Tab-separated table of C-alpha atoms in Angstrom:
chain	number	residue	atom	x	y	z
A	1	UNK	CA	0.000	0.000	0.000
A	2	UNK	CA	1.207	3.501	-0.791
A	3	UNK	CA	2.198	5.703	2.130
A	4	UNK	CA	-0.371	8.252	0.962
A	5	UNK	CA	-3.230	5.963	1.988
A	6	UNK	CA	-1.999	5.827	5.565
A	7	UNK	CA	-1.654	9.604	5.615
A	8	UNK	CA	-5.219	9.969	4.339
A	9	UNK	CA	-6.546	7.701	7.104
A	10	UNK	CA	-4.559	9.644	9.698
A	11	UNK	CA	-5.952	12.933	8.354
A	12	UNK	CA	-9.539	11.685	8.564
A	13	UNK	CA	-9.074	10.441	12.138
A	14	UNK	CA	-7.499	13.766	13.143
A	15	UNK	CA	-10.441	15.708	11.690
A	16	UNK	CA	-12.927	13.477	13.531
A	17	UNK	CA	-11.047	14.038	16.783
A	18	UNK	CA	-11.011	17.799	16.218
A	19	UNK	CA	-14.766	17.763	15.593
A	20	UNK	CA	-15.282	15.906	18.882
A	21	UNK	CA	-13.140	18.336	20.883
A	22	UNK	CA	-15.092	21.263	19.468
A	23	UNK	CA	-18.624	19.952	19.902
A	24	UNK	CA	-18.561	17.823	23.046
A	25	UNK	CA	-19.270	19.198	26.497
A	26	UNK	CA	-18.425	16.202	28.658
A	27	UNK	CA	-14.792	16.588	29.741
A	28	UNK	CA	-14.274	12.814	29.594
A	29	UNK	CA	-15.326	12.656	25.957
A	30	UNK	CA	-13.107	15.638	25.162
A	31	UNK	CA	-10.164	13.664	26.575
A	32	UNK	CA	-11.156	10.682	24.424
A	33	UNK	CA	-11.192	12.896	21.334
A	34	UNK	CA	-7.757	14.248	22.266
A	35	UNK	CA	-6.583	10.638	22.269
A	36	UNK	CA	-7.968	10.269	18.764
A	37	UNK	CA	-5.978	13.267	17.555
A	38	UNK	CA	-2.766	12.046	19.188
A	39	UNK	CA	-3.241	8.620	17.628
A	40	UNK	CA	-3.775	10.147	14.202
A	41	UNK	CA	-0.494	12.005	14.588
A	42	UNK	CA	1.153	8.745	15.664
A	43	UNK	CA	-0.077	6.982	12.551
A	44	UNK	CA	1.336	9.758	10.361
A	45	UNK	CA	4.675	9.574	12.195
A	46	UNK	CA	4.909	5.818	11.731
A	47	UNK	CA	3.944	6.154	8.064
A	48	UNK	CA	6.705	8.715	7.509
A	49	UNK	CA	9.122	6.467	9.402
A	50	UNK	CA	8.275	3.666	6.972
A	51	UNK	CA	8.556	6.067	4.039
A	52	UNK	CA	12.169	6.946	4.851
A	53	UNK	CA	13.054	3.492	6.132
A	54	UNK	CA	14.294	5.133	9.315
A	55	UNK	CA	13.404	4.267	12.912
A	56	UNK	CA	13.444	7.833	14.230
A	57	UNK	CA	9.765	8.380	13.532
A	58	UNK	CA	8.867	5.361	15.649
A	59	UNK	CA	10.833	6.761	18.596
A	60	UNK	CA	8.900	9.989	18.138
A	61	UNK	CA	5.652	7.996	18.217
A	62	UNK	CA	6.700	6.256	21.443
A	63	UNK	CA	7.419	9.631	23.062
A	64	UNK	CA	3.991	10.827	21.897
A	65	UNK	CA	2.455	7.782	23.594
A	66	UNK	CA	4.287	8.648	26.823
A	67	UNK	CA	3.003	12.221	26.687
A	68	UNK	CA	-0.517	10.932	25.975
A	69	UNK	CA	-0.363	8.627	28.992
A	70	UNK	CA	0.743	11.550	31.201
A	71	UNK	CA	-2.024	13.729	29.816
A	72	UNK	CA	-4.584	11.017	30.530
A	73	UNK	CA	-3.487	10.499	34.123
A	74	UNK	CA	-3.523	14.201	34.936
A	75	UNK	CA	-6.751	14.820	33.004
A	76	UNK	CA	-8.579	11.952	34.674
A	77	UNK	CA	-7.227	13.090	38.052
A	78	UNK	CA	-8.719	16.522	37.391
A	79	UNK	CA	-12.043	14.979	36.403
A	80	UNK	CA	-12.125	12.874	39.569
A	81	UNK	CA	-11.279	15.958	41.654
A	82	UNK	CA	-14.037	17.973	39.943
A	83	UNK	CA	-16.529	15.175	40.512
A	84	UNK	CA	-15.556	14.892	44.194
A	85	UNK	CA	-16.407	18.556	44.703
A	86	UNK	CA	-19.904	17.897	43.459
A	87	UNK	CA	-19.555	19.814	40.202
A	88	UNK	CA	-20.773	18.584	36.851
A	89	UNK	CA	-18.024	17.333	34.533
A	90	UNK	CA	-19.118	19.829	31.901
A	91	UNK	CA	-16.608	21.938	30.017
A	92	UNK	CA	-19.169	24.708	29.440
A	93	UNK	CA	-20.278	25.067	33.041
A	94	UNK	CA	-16.775	25.075	34.530
A	95	UNK	CA	-16.183	28.665	33.510
A	96	UNK	CA	-15.139	30.347	36.740
A	97	UNK	CA	-11.840	31.474	35.228
A	98	UNK	CA	-13.685	32.926	32.244
A	99	UNK	CA	-12.882	36.641	32.637
B	1	UNK	CA	-3.536	-9.560	1.014
B	2	UNK	CA	-2.001	-6.335	2.310
B	3	UNK	CA	-4.648	-4.044	0.707
B	4	UNK	CA	-7.419	-6.180	2.201
B	5	UNK	CA	-5.974	-5.950	5.713
B	6	UNK	CA	-5.309	-2.250	5.221
B	7	UNK	CA	-8.862	-1.452	4.200
B	8	UNK	CA	-10.424	-3.557	6.957
B	9	UNK	CA	-8.165	-1.986	9.590
B	10	UNK	CA	-8.576	1.566	8.341
B	11	UNK	CA	-12.353	1.277	8.059
B	12	UNK	CA	-12.379	-0.143	11.596
B	13	UNK	CA	-10.195	2.705	12.839
B	14	UNK	CA	-12.365	5.383	11.239
B	15	UNK	CA	-15.565	3.695	12.431
B	16	UNK	CA	-14.155	3.545	15.963
B	17	UNK	CA	-13.278	7.229	15.789
B	18	UNK	CA	-16.778	8.120	14.589
B	19	UNK	CA	-18.202	5.950	17.371
B	20	UNK	CA	-16.303	7.969	19.990
B	21	UNK	CA	-18.001	11.198	18.968
B	22	UNK	CA	-21.373	9.747	17.913
B	23	UNK	CA	-22.222	7.568	20.914
B	24	UNK	CA	-23.949	9.469	23.721
B	25	UNK	CA	-22.841	7.214	26.559
B	26	UNK	CA	-19.159	7.832	27.431
B	27	UNK	CA	-18.757	4.175	28.393
B	28	UNK	CA	-19.565	3.024	24.864
B	29	UNK	CA	-17.289	5.772	23.601
B	30	UNK	CA	-14.399	4.242	25.556
B	31	UNK	CA	-15.165	0.786	24.158
B	32	UNK	CA	-15.291	2.244	20.671
B	33	UNK	CA	-11.896	3.832	21.259
B	34	UNK	CA	-10.497	0.428	22.267
B	35	UNK	CA	-11.630	-0.978	18.903
B	36	UNK	CA	-10.098	2.027	17.171
B	37	UNK	CA	-6.772	1.443	18.930
B	38	UNK	CA	-6.706	-2.243	17.999
B	39	UNK	CA	-7.320	-1.387	14.330
B	40	UNK	CA	-4.563	1.226	14.542
B	41	UNK	CA	-2.213	-1.438	15.916
B	42	UNK	CA	-2.970	-3.539	12.818
B	43	UNK	CA	-2.050	-0.547	10.638
B	44	UNK	CA	1.208	-0.197	12.582
B	45	UNK	CA	1.948	-3.849	11.863
B	46	UNK	CA	1.422	-3.220	8.154
B	47	UNK	CA	3.958	-0.387	8.421
B	48	UNK	CA	6.553	-2.754	9.973
B	49	UNK	CA	6.339	-1.108	13.398
B	50	UNK	CA	6.019	-4.323	15.367
B	51	UNK	CA	7.213	-2.979	18.698
B	52	UNK	CA	4.983	0.044	18.442
B	53	UNK	CA	1.953	-2.121	17.619
B	54	UNK	CA	2.591	-4.267	20.689
B	55	UNK	CA	3.093	-1.177	22.850
B	56	UNK	CA	-0.118	0.303	21.467
B	57	UNK	CA	-2.134	-2.760	22.431
B	58	UNK	CA	-0.532	-3.240	25.845
B	59	UNK	CA	-0.156	0.366	26.997
B	60	UNK	CA	-3.153	1.991	25.351
B	61	UNK	CA	-5.805	-0.656	24.906
B	62	UNK	CA	-4.683	-2.443	28.052
B	63	UNK	CA	-3.625	0.263	30.493
B	64	UNK	CA	-4.938	3.682	29.592
B	65	UNK	CA	-8.361	2.432	28.559
B	66	UNK	CA	-8.808	0.542	31.840
B	67	UNK	CA	-8.138	3.857	33.591
B	68	UNK	CA	-10.814	5.468	31.439
B	69	UNK	CA	-13.316	2.713	32.191
B	70	UNK	CA	-12.717	3.122	35.929
B	71	UNK	CA	-13.207	6.881	35.793
B	72	UNK	CA	-16.329	6.596	33.627
B	73	UNK	CA	-17.735	4.112	36.116
B	74	UNK	CA	-16.831	6.441	39.002
B	75	UNK	CA	-18.079	9.695	37.517
B	76	UNK	CA	-21.060	8.040	35.899
B	77	UNK	CA	-22.134	8.208	32.284
B	78	UNK	CA	-24.258	11.330	32.458
B	79	UNK	CA	-24.487	11.359	28.703
B	80	UNK	CA	-28.032	12.563	28.153
B	81	UNK	CA	-27.584	15.955	29.779
B	82	UNK	CA	-24.190	16.610	28.254
B	83	UNK	CA	-24.907	16.635	24.556
B	84	UNK	CA	-23.568	19.000	21.975
B	85	UNK	CA	-22.688	22.607	22.694
B	86	UNK	CA	-24.304	25.868	21.678
B	87	UNK	CA	-26.207	26.175	18.428
B	88	UNK	CA	-23.721	28.354	16.601
B	89	UNK	CA	-20.869	25.993	17.459
B	90	UNK	CA	-22.902	23.127	16.067
B	91	UNK	CA	-23.291	24.915	12.766
B	92	UNK	CA	-19.735	26.179	12.593
B	93	UNK	CA	-17.973	22.925	13.519
B	94	UNK	CA	-18.679	20.964	10.292
B	95	UNK	CA	-17.404	23.919	8.262
B	96	UNK	CA	-14.256	24.208	10.350
B	97	UNK	CA	-13.620	20.463	10.322
B	98	UNK	CA	-14.194	20.275	6.558
B	99	UNK	CA	-11.679	23.043	5.973
B	100	UNK	CA	-9.220	21.377	8.367
B	101	UNK	CA	-9.610	18.032	6.576
B	102	UNK	CA	-9.069	19.644	3.175
B	103	UNK	CA	-6.048	21.542	4.384
B	104	UNK	CA	-4.441	18.495	5.986
B	105	UNK	CA	-5.072	16.422	2.875
B	106	UNK	CA	-3.385	19.088	0.764
B	107	UNK	CA	-0.544	19.358	3.255
B	108	UNK	CA	0.182	15.637	3.401
B	109	UNK	CA	-0.792	14.257	-0.005
B	110	UNK	CA	-0.030	17.331	-2.088
B	111	UNK	CA	3.276	18.009	-0.391
B	112	UNK	CA	5.368	17.127	-3.446
B	113	UNK	CA	7.210	14.401	-1.541
B	114	UNK	CA	7.727	11.792	-4.247
B	115	UNK	CA	7.961	8.976	-1.724
B	116	UNK	CA	4.335	9.504	-0.610
B	117	UNK	CA	3.244	7.685	-3.759
B	118	UNK	CA	5.492	4.689	-3.124
B	119	UNK	CA	5.438	1.851	-0.644
B	120	UNK	CA	8.389	3.348	1.219
B	121	UNK	CA	12.123	2.855	1.199
B	122	UNK	CA	13.769	-0.537	1.224
B	123	UNK	CA	14.122	-1.722	4.793
B	124	UNK	CA	15.989	-4.442	6.584
B	125	UNK	CA	14.245	-7.265	8.362
B	126	UNK	CA	15.122	-5.748	11.739
B	127	UNK	CA	13.206	-2.512	11.017
B	128	UNK	CA	10.874	-1.663	13.878
B	129	UNK	CA	11.905	-4.661	15.958
B	130	UNK	CA	12.360	-4.275	19.726
B	131	UNK	CA	16.124	-4.630	19.283
B	132	UNK	CA	16.369	-1.680	16.929
B	133	UNK	CA	13.974	0.491	18.938
B	134	UNK	CA	15.878	-0.295	22.122
B	135	UNK	CA	19.203	0.517	20.516
B	136	UNK	CA	17.897	3.847	19.223
B	137	UNK	CA	16.361	4.714	22.589
B	138	UNK	CA	19.559	3.994	24.515
B	139	UNK	CA	22.017	5.571	22.104
B	140	UNK	CA	20.748	8.366	19.888
B	141	UNK	CA	17.604	9.232	21.837
B	142	UNK	CA	18.864	8.680	25.372
B	143	UNK	CA	18.034	12.211	26.506
B	144	UNK	CA	14.396	12.171	25.272
B	145	UNK	CA	14.058	8.740	26.876
B	146	UNK	CA	15.176	10.043	30.271
B	147	UNK	CA	13.013	13.153	29.942
B	148	UNK	CA	10.029	10.917	29.151
B	149	UNK	CA	10.629	8.875	32.303
B	150	UNK	CA	10.836	12.067	34.360
B	151	UNK	CA	7.606	13.287	32.759
B	152	UNK	CA	5.869	10.035	33.698
B	153	UNK	CA	7.043	10.403	37.298
B	154	UNK	CA	5.778	13.989	37.499
B	155	UNK	CA	2.432	12.992	35.981
B	156	UNK	CA	2.023	10.092	38.411
B	157	UNK	CA	2.707	12.309	41.440
B	158	UNK	CA	0.437	15.012	40.054
B	159	UNK	CA	-2.413	12.568	39.494
B	160	UNK	CA	-2.092	11.219	43.039
B	161	UNK	CA	-2.182	14.772	44.390
B	162	UNK	CA	-5.164	15.761	42.282
B	163	UNK	CA	-7.248	12.727	43.117
B	164	UNK	CA	-6.610	12.854	46.853
B	165	UNK	CA	-9.484	12.561	49.251
B	166	UNK	CA	-10.373	16.198	49.853
B	167	UNK	CA	-8.632	19.220	48.497
B	168	UNK	CA	-5.493	18.179	46.691
B	169	UNK	CA	-2.130	19.468	47.890
B	170	UNK	CA	-2.646	21.298	51.157
B	171	UNK	CA	-0.195	21.839	53.964
B	172	UNK	CA	-1.136	20.803	57.462
B	173	UNK	CA	-4.133	18.616	56.797
B	174	UNK	CA	-3.380	16.279	59.672
B	175	UNK	CA	-6.836	16.800	61.299
B	176	UNK	CA	-8.437	15.794	58.003
B	177	UNK	CA	-6.373	12.629	57.932
B	178	UNK	CA	-7.321	11.795	61.506
B	179	UNK	CA	-11.001	12.410	60.759
B	180	UNK	CA	-10.822	10.311	57.638
B	181	UNK	CA	-9.191	7.507	59.546
B	182	UNK	CA	-11.699	7.498	62.385
B	183	UNK	CA	-14.740	7.661	60.086
B	184	UNK	CA	-15.970	4.213	59.225
B	185	UNK	CA	-15.924	3.379	55.529
B	186	UNK	CA	-19.252	3.087	53.694
B	187	UNK	CA	-21.048	-0.204	54.027
B	188	UNK	CA	-20.148	-2.895	51.590
B	189	UNK	CA	-16.932	-1.261	50.441
B	190	UNK	CA	-15.037	-4.490	50.794
B	191	UNK	CA	-12.699	-3.704	53.672
B	192	UNK	CA	-10.734	-6.334	55.541
B	193	UNK	CA	-12.765	-5.619	58.657
B	194	UNK	CA	-15.974	-6.437	56.803
B	195	UNK	CA	-14.504	-9.665	55.568
B	196	UNK	CA	-13.537	-10.566	59.124
B	197	UNK	CA	-17.115	-9.890	60.150
B	198	UNK	CA	-16.708	-7.384	63.011
B	199	UNK	CA	-18.521	-4.594	61.152
B	200	UNK	CA	-22.063	-4.150	59.910
B	201	UNK	CA	-22.338	-5.747	56.490
B	202	UNK	CA	-25.041	-4.564	54.087
B	203	UNK	CA	-27.476	-3.075	56.553
B	204	UNK	CA	-27.277	-5.175	59.639
B	205	UNK	CA	-24.932	-6.703	62.170
B	206	UNK	CA	-23.465	-10.022	61.352
B	207	UNK	CA	-24.930	-11.397	64.525
B	208	UNK	CA	-28.482	-10.410	63.461
B	209	UNK	CA	-28.641	-12.790	60.567
């Protein structure tokens, strides 16, 4: 398969993730859509790594996975903390810092 | 054979991604994301990234998604009240996403890189194997590797602090700790004391039964 096909799939997944981040209000689902976007970027990195026949892109993808795991732990910790305080996990209602 | 696997895996990945944003219940969204990740691992295998595919399945589908399932179960899938956002955002989002998709397609496929239209460079059999990844991580990319481990440590400590019992990182919360220790846990929370039988279990003393 041509590398272009993989890039097209990665582009579509990234656009879907962006749509989810923009439209969803539940903070959990926004985190899920962020995962989608990170995974789309990973797929593009691995495709480029295959294109050049060079392993550097795969290392980059592993680092992206590490950053995604960190983001998930901190994000889910925030959601649990918000829920413990009795607030709704709603990105539109949590607007106290909105100037 | 390769095109068949590619199309099945990519259709599965895109369907999983659509499922994440289309399903109202966050729990089903997480399950859909697990399917998406498994299909993505198949695509990684087609790209000769064996180690990355295994890491994707074990770390993402196995570890991170379990964390998500736990938090969804804890917070509760309040999907019906948390639908889409304001009206104008609903109208504007498809336009924005369409433009983004078009632009990314132009950027990646119309980039003028000749190799995009090929199957990639010639590679050795060891490409993407754990041995090669490990060698790269411990020689050329040693510094990013160490920074990544530090980042994981910071994130773990931060998550523990955020999800603590009351108010996160506060100094001098010894009274809170004492109060939390003396308060009896909720019934049926599976403590050792309940198992031993010296505490009320599910609405009644053990001796009453």
